[in-house]
């Protein structure tokens, strides 16, 4: 099979899955109200079928993240509620990073050549910056959660950053935010919306940490 044909097959498969997700309103199963209403049932399944539940959860999480679908934040809360802080953090850290890397690769395989050719002159400076300082730049973006992670995944796929570097930096950079959401998930009964989890103060703390690391590196 030609590489170009494989790229188009990947793109078509992703588009079909996304369309089906919205046609059948599957997002209702990834809502906070749904998880809260089914919490006891899900806990019972997890207690009696632990490995199966963890495996299925990771598969769904990876799929949602890879296709940039809404629901990852709620799934993180649900994971914290079901699995606890330690197990939840480990499972979600790997699932979110794997999913992000798949979204990164999908963007790279399908769009990179076209974008780089079309905007070659405009992207030259960005490409040089990524090659020189890509890991640190990506880490800063991951550390400051005001940037939607799905956008970072797609945009980074259009740059020259290596896949292995993207994976490792993403896993480290997303870990603080993952811990916050998983810890909040352990108190799922008290959460009525996602707005209060990342408070302005917490966002500012992440931002200041990112600025401090930037200053430290330059110094």
PDB file of C-alpha atoms in Angstrom:
ATOM      1  CA  UNK A   1       0.000   0.000   0.000  1.00  0.00           C
ATOM      2  CA  UNK A   2       1.313   3.431  -0.952  1.00  0.00           C
ATOM      3  CA  UNK A   3       2.016   5.862   1.906  1.00  0.00           C
ATOM      4  CA  UNK A   4      -0.394   8.386   0.440  1.00  0.00           C
ATOM      5  CA  UNK A   5      -3.186   5.806   0.346  1.00  0.00           C
ATOM      6  CA  UNK A   6      -2.503   4.865   3.972  1.00  0.00           C
ATOM      7  CA  UNK A   7      -2.682   8.519   4.998  1.00  0.00           C
ATOM      8  CA  UNK A   8      -6.061   8.937   3.359  1.00  0.00           C
ATOM      9  CA  UNK A   9      -7.346   5.734   4.966  1.00  0.00           C
ATOM     10  CA  UNK A  10      -6.302   7.041   8.385  1.00  0.00           C
ATOM     11  CA  UNK A  11      -7.951  10.385   7.716  1.00  0.00           C
ATOM     12  CA  UNK A  12     -11.194   8.784   6.496  1.00  0.00           C
ATOM     13  CA  UNK A  13     -11.338   6.401   9.470  1.00  0.00           C
ATOM     14  CA  UNK A  14     -10.829   9.286  11.912  1.00  0.00           C
ATOM     15  CA  UNK A  15     -13.484  11.399  10.203  1.00  0.00           C
ATOM     16  CA  UNK A  16     -15.993   8.536  10.228  1.00  0.00           C
ATOM     17  CA  UNK A  17     -15.453   7.911  13.943  1.00  0.00           C
ATOM     18  CA  UNK A  18     -15.854  11.597  14.768  1.00  0.00           C
ATOM     19  CA  UNK A  19     -19.038  11.865  12.682  1.00  0.00           C
ATOM     20  CA  UNK A  20     -20.516   8.764  14.344  1.00  0.00           C
ATOM     21  CA  UNK A  21     -19.661  10.195  17.756  1.00  0.00           C
ATOM     22  CA  UNK A  22     -21.786  13.267  17.104  1.00  0.00           C
ATOM     23  CA  UNK A  23     -24.551  11.575  15.081  1.00  0.00           C
ATOM     24  CA  UNK A  24     -25.279   9.102  17.865  1.00  0.00           C
ATOM     25  CA  UNK A  25     -24.700  11.693  20.593  1.00  0.00           C
ATOM     26  CA  UNK A  26     -22.121   9.533  22.329  1.00  0.00           C
ATOM     27  CA  UNK A  27     -20.928  12.577  24.224  1.00  0.00           C
ATOM     28  CA  UNK A  28     -23.805  12.072  26.655  1.00  0.00           C
ATOM     29  CA  UNK A  29     -21.910   9.073  28.050  1.00  0.00           C
ATOM     30  CA  UNK A  30     -18.893  11.282  28.742  1.00  0.00           C
ATOM     31  CA  UNK A  31     -20.758  13.903  30.725  1.00  0.00           C
ATOM     32  CA  UNK A  32     -20.262  14.659  34.403  1.00  0.00           C
ATOM     33  CA  UNK A  33     -23.926  14.012  35.177  1.00  0.00           C
ATOM     34  CA  UNK A  34     -23.800  10.586  33.524  1.00  0.00           C
ATOM     35  CA  UNK A  35     -20.751   9.458  35.492  1.00  0.00           C
ATOM     36  CA  UNK A  36     -22.211  10.712  38.741  1.00  0.00           C
ATOM     37  CA  UNK A  37     -25.507   8.908  38.118  1.00  0.00           C
ATOM     38  CA  UNK A  38     -23.687   5.659  37.260  1.00  0.00           C
ATOM     39  CA  UNK A  39     -20.957   5.893  39.855  1.00  0.00           C
ATOM     40  CA  UNK A  40     -22.138   3.037  42.090  1.00  0.00           C
ATOM     41  CA  UNK A  41     -22.655   0.742  39.082  1.00  0.00           C
ATOM     42  CA  UNK A  42     -19.228   1.552  37.653  1.00  0.00           C
ATOM     43  CA  UNK A  43     -17.575   1.003  41.030  1.00  0.00           C
ATOM     44  CA  UNK A  44     -19.204  -2.416  41.263  1.00  0.00           C
ATOM     45  CA  UNK A  45     -17.892  -3.362  37.821  1.00  0.00           C
ATOM     46  CA  UNK A  46     -14.404  -2.125  38.720  1.00  0.00           C
ATOM     47  CA  UNK A  47     -14.410  -4.077  41.978  1.00  0.00           C
ATOM     48  CA  UNK A  48     -15.355  -7.362  40.295  1.00  0.00           C
ATOM     49  CA  UNK A  49     -13.555  -6.882  36.956  1.00  0.00           C
ATOM     50  CA  UNK A  50     -10.595  -4.671  37.786  1.00  0.00           C
ATOM     51  CA  UNK A  51      -8.237  -5.402  34.880  1.00  0.00           C
ATOM     52  CA  UNK A  52     -11.014  -5.422  32.307  1.00  0.00           C
ATOM     53  CA  UNK A  53     -12.296  -2.072  33.562  1.00  0.00           C
ATOM     54  CA  UNK A  54      -8.838  -0.509  33.509  1.00  0.00           C
ATOM     55  CA  UNK A  55      -8.181  -1.813  29.992  1.00  0.00           C
ATOM     56  CA  UNK A  56     -11.525  -0.636  28.617  1.00  0.00           C
ATOM     57  CA  UNK A  57     -11.165   2.724  30.315  1.00  0.00           C
ATOM     58  CA  UNK A  58      -7.734   3.253  28.779  1.00  0.00           C
ATOM     59  CA  UNK A  59      -8.986   2.227  25.334  1.00  0.00           C
ATOM     60  CA  UNK A  60     -11.863   4.730  25.475  1.00  0.00           C
ATOM     61  CA  UNK A  61      -9.623   7.473  26.884  1.00  0.00           C
ATOM     62  CA  UNK A  62      -6.992   6.953  24.185  1.00  0.00           C
ATOM     63  CA  UNK A  63      -9.662   7.008  21.462  1.00  0.00           C
ATOM     64  CA  UNK A  64     -11.275  10.194  22.782  1.00  0.00           C
ATOM     65  CA  UNK A  65      -7.923  11.951  23.032  1.00  0.00           C
ATOM     66  CA  UNK A  66      -6.594  10.692  19.698  1.00  0.00           C
ATOM     67  CA  UNK A  67      -9.692  11.976  17.881  1.00  0.00           C
ATOM     68  CA  UNK A  68      -9.709  15.253  19.860  1.00  0.00           C
ATOM     69  CA  UNK A  69     -13.257  14.572  21.067  1.00  0.00           C
ATOM     70  CA  UNK A  70     -14.797  16.375  24.057  1.00  0.00           C
ATOM     71  CA  UNK A  71     -14.869  14.390  27.286  1.00  0.00           C
ATOM     72  CA  UNK A  72     -11.266  13.810  28.361  1.00  0.00           C
ATOM     73  CA  UNK A  73     -11.571  16.133  31.376  1.00  0.00           C
ATOM     74  CA  UNK A  74     -14.690  14.356  32.640  1.00  0.00           C
ATOM     75  CA  UNK A  75     -13.076  10.973  32.052  1.00  0.00           C
ATOM     76  CA  UNK A  76     -10.113  12.105  34.142  1.00  0.00           C
ATOM     77  CA  UNK A  77     -12.448  13.011  37.006  1.00  0.00           C
ATOM     78  CA  UNK A  78     -14.219   9.679  36.644  1.00  0.00           C
ATOM     79  CA  UNK A  79     -10.881   7.863  36.669  1.00  0.00           C
ATOM     80  CA  UNK A  80      -9.898   9.565  39.897  1.00  0.00           C
ATOM     81  CA  UNK A  81     -13.221   8.654  41.455  1.00  0.00           C
ATOM     82  CA  UNK A  82     -13.082   5.008  40.370  1.00  0.00           C
ATOM     83  CA  UNK A  83      -9.393   4.182  40.664  1.00  0.00           C
ATOM     84  CA  UNK A  84      -8.138   6.541  43.364  1.00  0.00           C
ATOM     85  CA  UNK A  85      -5.270   9.015  43.213  1.00  0.00           C
ATOM     86  CA  UNK A  86      -2.310   6.678  42.595  1.00  0.00           C
ATOM     87  CA  UNK A  87      -3.803   4.187  40.134  1.00  0.00           C
ATOM     88  CA  UNK A  88      -5.863   6.892  38.467  1.00  0.00           C
ATOM     89  CA  UNK A  89      -2.848   9.131  37.916  1.00  0.00           C
ATOM     90  CA  UNK A  90      -0.727   6.333  36.444  1.00  0.00           C
ATOM     91  CA  UNK A  91      -3.470   5.025  34.134  1.00  0.00           C
ATOM     92  CA  UNK A  92      -4.587   8.460  32.953  1.00  0.00           C
ATOM     93  CA  UNK A  93      -1.050   9.761  32.507  1.00  0.00           C
ATOM     94  CA  UNK A  94      -0.247   6.974  30.054  1.00  0.00           C
ATOM     95  CA  UNK A  95      -3.662   6.974  28.368  1.00  0.00           C
ATOM     96  CA  UNK A  96      -3.662  10.732  27.823  1.00  0.00           C
ATOM     97  CA  UNK A  97      -0.102  10.765  26.499  1.00  0.00           C
ATOM     98  CA  UNK A  98      -0.690   7.836  24.146  1.00  0.00           C
ATOM     99  CA  UNK A  99      -3.860   9.477  22.856  1.00  0.00           C
ATOM    100  CA  UNK A 100      -2.119  12.825  22.438  1.00  0.00           C
ATOM    101  CA  UNK A 101       0.697  11.157  20.508  1.00  0.00           C
ATOM    102  CA  UNK A 102      -1.776   9.427  18.192  1.00  0.00           C
ATOM    103  CA  UNK A 103      -3.473  12.786  17.513  1.00  0.00           C
ATOM    104  CA  UNK A 104      -0.004  14.246  16.891  1.00  0.00           C
ATOM    105  CA  UNK A 105       0.806  11.466  14.411  1.00  0.00           C
ATOM    106  CA  UNK A 106      -2.555  11.769  12.669  1.00  0.00           C
ATOM    107  CA  UNK A 107      -1.949  15.472  12.163  1.00  0.00           C
ATOM    108  CA  UNK A 108       1.602  14.804  10.967  1.00  0.00           C
ATOM    109  CA  UNK A 109       0.745  12.046   8.500  1.00  0.00           C
ATOM    110  CA  UNK A 110      -2.291  13.737   7.029  1.00  0.00           C
ATOM    111  CA  UNK A 111      -1.529  17.466   7.100  1.00  0.00           C
ATOM    112  CA  UNK A 112       2.178  18.126   7.641  1.00  0.00           C
ATOM    113  CA  UNK A 113       3.429  17.859   4.037  1.00  0.00           C
ATOM    114  CA  UNK A 114       0.625  20.019   2.689  1.00  0.00           C
ATOM    115  CA  UNK A 115       0.987  22.709   5.365  1.00  0.00           C
ATOM    116  CA  UNK A 116       4.779  22.802   5.198  1.00  0.00           C
ATOM    117  CA  UNK A 117       4.759  23.150   1.410  1.00  0.00           C
ATOM    118  CA  UNK A 118       2.013  25.750   1.332  1.00  0.00           C
ATOM    119  CA  UNK A 119       3.403  27.907   4.148  1.00  0.00           C
ATOM    120  CA  UNK A 120       7.077  27.035   3.870  1.00  0.00           C
ATOM    121  CA  UNK A 121       8.381  30.601   4.217  1.00  0.00           C
ATOM    122  CA  UNK A 122       6.082  31.492   7.101  1.00  0.00           C
ATOM    123  CA  UNK A 123       6.903  28.310   8.998  1.00  0.00           C
ATOM    124  CA  UNK A 124      10.679  28.506   8.588  1.00  0.00           C
ATOM    125  CA  UNK A 125      11.179  30.485  11.805  1.00  0.00           C
ATOM    126  CA  UNK A 126       8.813  28.247  13.756  1.00  0.00           C
ATOM    127  CA  UNK A 127      10.546  25.117  12.476  1.00  0.00           C
ATOM    128  CA  UNK A 128      13.944  26.481  13.474  1.00  0.00           C
ATOM    129  CA  UNK A 129      12.633  27.352  16.934  1.00  0.00           C
ATOM    130  CA  UNK A 130      11.146  23.890  17.405  1.00  0.00           C
ATOM    131  CA  UNK A 131      14.369  22.193  16.277  1.00  0.00           C
ATOM    132  CA  UNK A 132      16.408  24.334  18.675  1.00  0.00           C
ATOM    133  CA  UNK A 133      14.119  24.566  21.689  1.00  0.00           C
ATOM    134  CA  UNK A 134      11.113  22.385  20.880  1.00  0.00           C
ATOM    135  CA  UNK A 135      11.125  20.234  24.015  1.00  0.00           C
ATOM    136  CA  UNK A 136      11.183  23.172  26.410  1.00  0.00           C
ATOM    137  CA  UNK A 137       8.551  25.073  24.408  1.00  0.00           C
ATOM    138  CA  UNK A 138       6.258  22.056  24.395  1.00  0.00           C
ATOM    139  CA  UNK A 139       6.804  21.491  28.118  1.00  0.00           C
ATOM    140  CA  UNK A 140       5.814  25.089  28.863  1.00  0.00           C
ATOM    141  CA  UNK A 141       2.639  24.760  26.791  1.00  0.00           C
ATOM    142  CA  UNK A 142       1.719  21.549  28.603  1.00  0.00           C
ATOM    143  CA  UNK A 143       2.410  23.062  31.991  1.00  0.00           C
ATOM    144  CA  UNK A 144       0.102  26.048  31.449  1.00  0.00           C
ATOM    145  CA  UNK A 145      -3.421  24.572  31.017  1.00  0.00           C
ATOM    146  CA  UNK A 146      -4.905  27.714  29.471  1.00  0.00           C
ATOM    147  CA  UNK A 147      -3.896  26.213  26.121  1.00  0.00           C
ATOM    148  CA  UNK A 148      -6.285  23.467  24.903  1.00  0.00           C
ATOM    149  CA  UNK A 149      -4.208  20.317  24.740  1.00  0.00           C
ATOM    150  CA  UNK A 150      -5.910  18.998  21.603  1.00  0.00           C
ATOM    151  CA  UNK A 151      -4.739  22.097  19.715  1.00  0.00           C
ATOM    152  CA  UNK A 152      -1.185  21.554  20.936  1.00  0.00           C
ATOM    153  CA  UNK A 153      -1.322  17.942  19.723  1.00  0.00           C
ATOM    154  CA  UNK A 154      -2.458  18.922  16.234  1.00  0.00           C
ATOM    155  CA  UNK A 155      -0.149  21.916  15.834  1.00  0.00           C
ATOM    156  CA  UNK A 156       2.940  20.067  17.063  1.00  0.00           C
ATOM    157  CA  UNK A 157       2.264  17.382  14.471  1.00  0.00           C
ATOM    158  CA  UNK A 158       2.980  19.992  11.804  1.00  0.00           C
ATOM    159  CA  UNK A 159       6.445  20.772  13.221  1.00  0.00           C
ATOM    160  CA  UNK A 160       9.742  18.836  12.978  1.00  0.00           C
ATOM    161  CA  UNK A 161       9.737  17.728  16.641  1.00  0.00           C
ATOM    162  CA  UNK A 162      10.495  14.018  17.032  1.00  0.00           C
ATOM    163  CA  UNK A 163       7.681  11.703  18.099  1.00  0.00           C
ATOM    164  CA  UNK A 164       9.663  10.224  21.004  1.00  0.00           C
ATOM    165  CA  UNK A 165      10.456  13.700  22.327  1.00  0.00           C
ATOM    166  CA  UNK A 166       6.830  14.766  21.960  1.00  0.00           C
ATOM    167  CA  UNK A 167       5.694  11.736  23.959  1.00  0.00           C
ATOM    168  CA  UNK A 168       8.171  12.103  26.821  1.00  0.00           C
ATOM    169  CA  UNK A 169       7.784  15.865  27.210  1.00  0.00           C
ATOM    170  CA  UNK A 170       3.991  15.618  26.997  1.00  0.00           C
ATOM    171  CA  UNK A 171       3.854  12.978  29.714  1.00  0.00           C
ATOM    172  CA  UNK A 172       5.963  15.093  32.064  1.00  0.00           C
ATOM    173  CA  UNK A 173       4.255  18.362  31.198  1.00  0.00           C
ATOM    174  CA  UNK A 174       0.705  17.066  31.569  1.00  0.00           C
ATOM    175  CA  UNK A 175       1.373  15.298  34.870  1.00  0.00           C
ATOM    176  CA  UNK A 176       0.657  18.290  37.187  1.00  0.00           C
ATOM    177  CA  UNK A 177      -2.699  18.963  35.521  1.00  0.00           C
ATOM    178  CA  UNK A 178      -3.514  15.258  35.576  1.00  0.00           C
ATOM    179  CA  UNK A 179      -2.834  15.131  39.304  1.00  0.00           C
ATOM    180  CA  UNK A 180      -5.144  18.094  39.882  1.00  0.00           C
ATOM    181  CA  UNK A 181      -8.042  16.530  37.977  1.00  0.00           C
ATOM    182  CA  UNK A 182      -7.546  13.029  39.366  1.00  0.00           C
ATOM    183  CA  UNK A 183      -7.408  14.395  42.911  1.00  0.00           C
ATOM    184  CA  UNK A 184     -10.583  16.390  42.242  1.00  0.00           C
ATOM    185  CA  UNK A 185     -12.172  13.224  40.902  1.00  0.00           C
ATOM    186  CA  UNK A 186     -11.716  11.527  44.266  1.00  0.00           C
ATOM    187  CA  UNK A 187     -14.295  14.065  45.508  1.00  0.00           C
ATOM    188  CA  UNK A 188     -16.636  13.567  42.552  1.00  0.00           C
ATOM    189  CA  UNK A 189     -19.802  13.837  44.640  1.00  0.00           C
ATOM    190  CA  UNK A 190     -18.956  17.471  45.484  1.00  0.00           C
ATOM    191  CA  UNK A 191     -18.236  18.501  41.861  1.00  0.00           C
ATOM    192  CA  UNK A 192     -21.079  19.977  39.827  1.00  0.00           C
ATOM    193  CA  UNK A 193     -19.080  21.487  36.959  1.00  0.00           C
ATOM    194  CA  UNK A 194     -15.564  21.631  35.526  1.00  0.00           C
ATOM    195  CA  UNK A 195     -15.227  25.381  36.039  1.00  0.00           C
ATOM    196  CA  UNK A 196     -14.125  25.323  39.637  1.00  0.00           C
ATOM    197  CA  UNK A 197     -11.408  22.697  39.313  1.00  0.00           C
ATOM    198  CA  UNK A 198      -8.794  24.846  37.638  1.00  0.00           C
ATOM    199  CA  UNK A 199      -9.300  28.039  39.622  1.00  0.00           C
ATOM    200  CA  UNK A 200      -7.693  31.332  38.549  1.00  0.00           C
ATOM    201  CA  UNK A 201      -5.188  30.947  41.352  1.00  0.00           C
ATOM    202  CA  UNK A 202      -4.177  27.491  40.218  1.00  0.00           C
ATOM    203  CA  UNK A 203      -3.905  28.613  36.594  1.00  0.00           C
ATOM    204  CA  UNK A 204      -1.710  31.503  37.716  1.00  0.00           C
ATOM    205  CA  UNK A 205       0.504  29.115  39.670  1.00  0.00           C
ATOM    206  CA  UNK A 206       1.023  26.932  36.605  1.00  0.00           C
ATOM    207  CA  UNK A 207       1.716  30.004  34.471  1.00  0.00           C
ATOM    208  CA  UNK A 208       4.256  31.393  36.941  1.00  0.00           C
ATOM    209  CA  UNK A 209       5.974  28.023  37.094  1.00  0.00           C
ATOM    210  CA  UNK A 210       6.235  28.024  33.314  1.00  0.00           C
ATOM    211  CA  UNK A 211       7.669  31.567  33.316  1.00  0.00           C
ATOM    212  CA  UNK A 212      10.120  30.661  36.061  1.00  0.00           C
ATOM    213  CA  UNK A 213      11.383  27.662  34.113  1.00  0.00           C
ATOM    214  CA  UNK A 214      11.755  29.866  31.039  1.00  0.00           C
ATOM    215  CA  UNK A 215      13.763  32.445  32.994  1.00  0.00           C
ATOM    216  CA  UNK A 216      15.836  29.704  34.615  1.00  0.00           C
ATOM    217  CA  UNK A 217      16.712  28.223  31.247  1.00  0.00           C
ATOM    218  CA  UNK A 218      17.723  31.579  29.765  1.00  0.00           C
ATOM    219  CA  UNK A 219      19.835  32.309  32.812  1.00  0.00           C
TER     220      UNK A 219
END
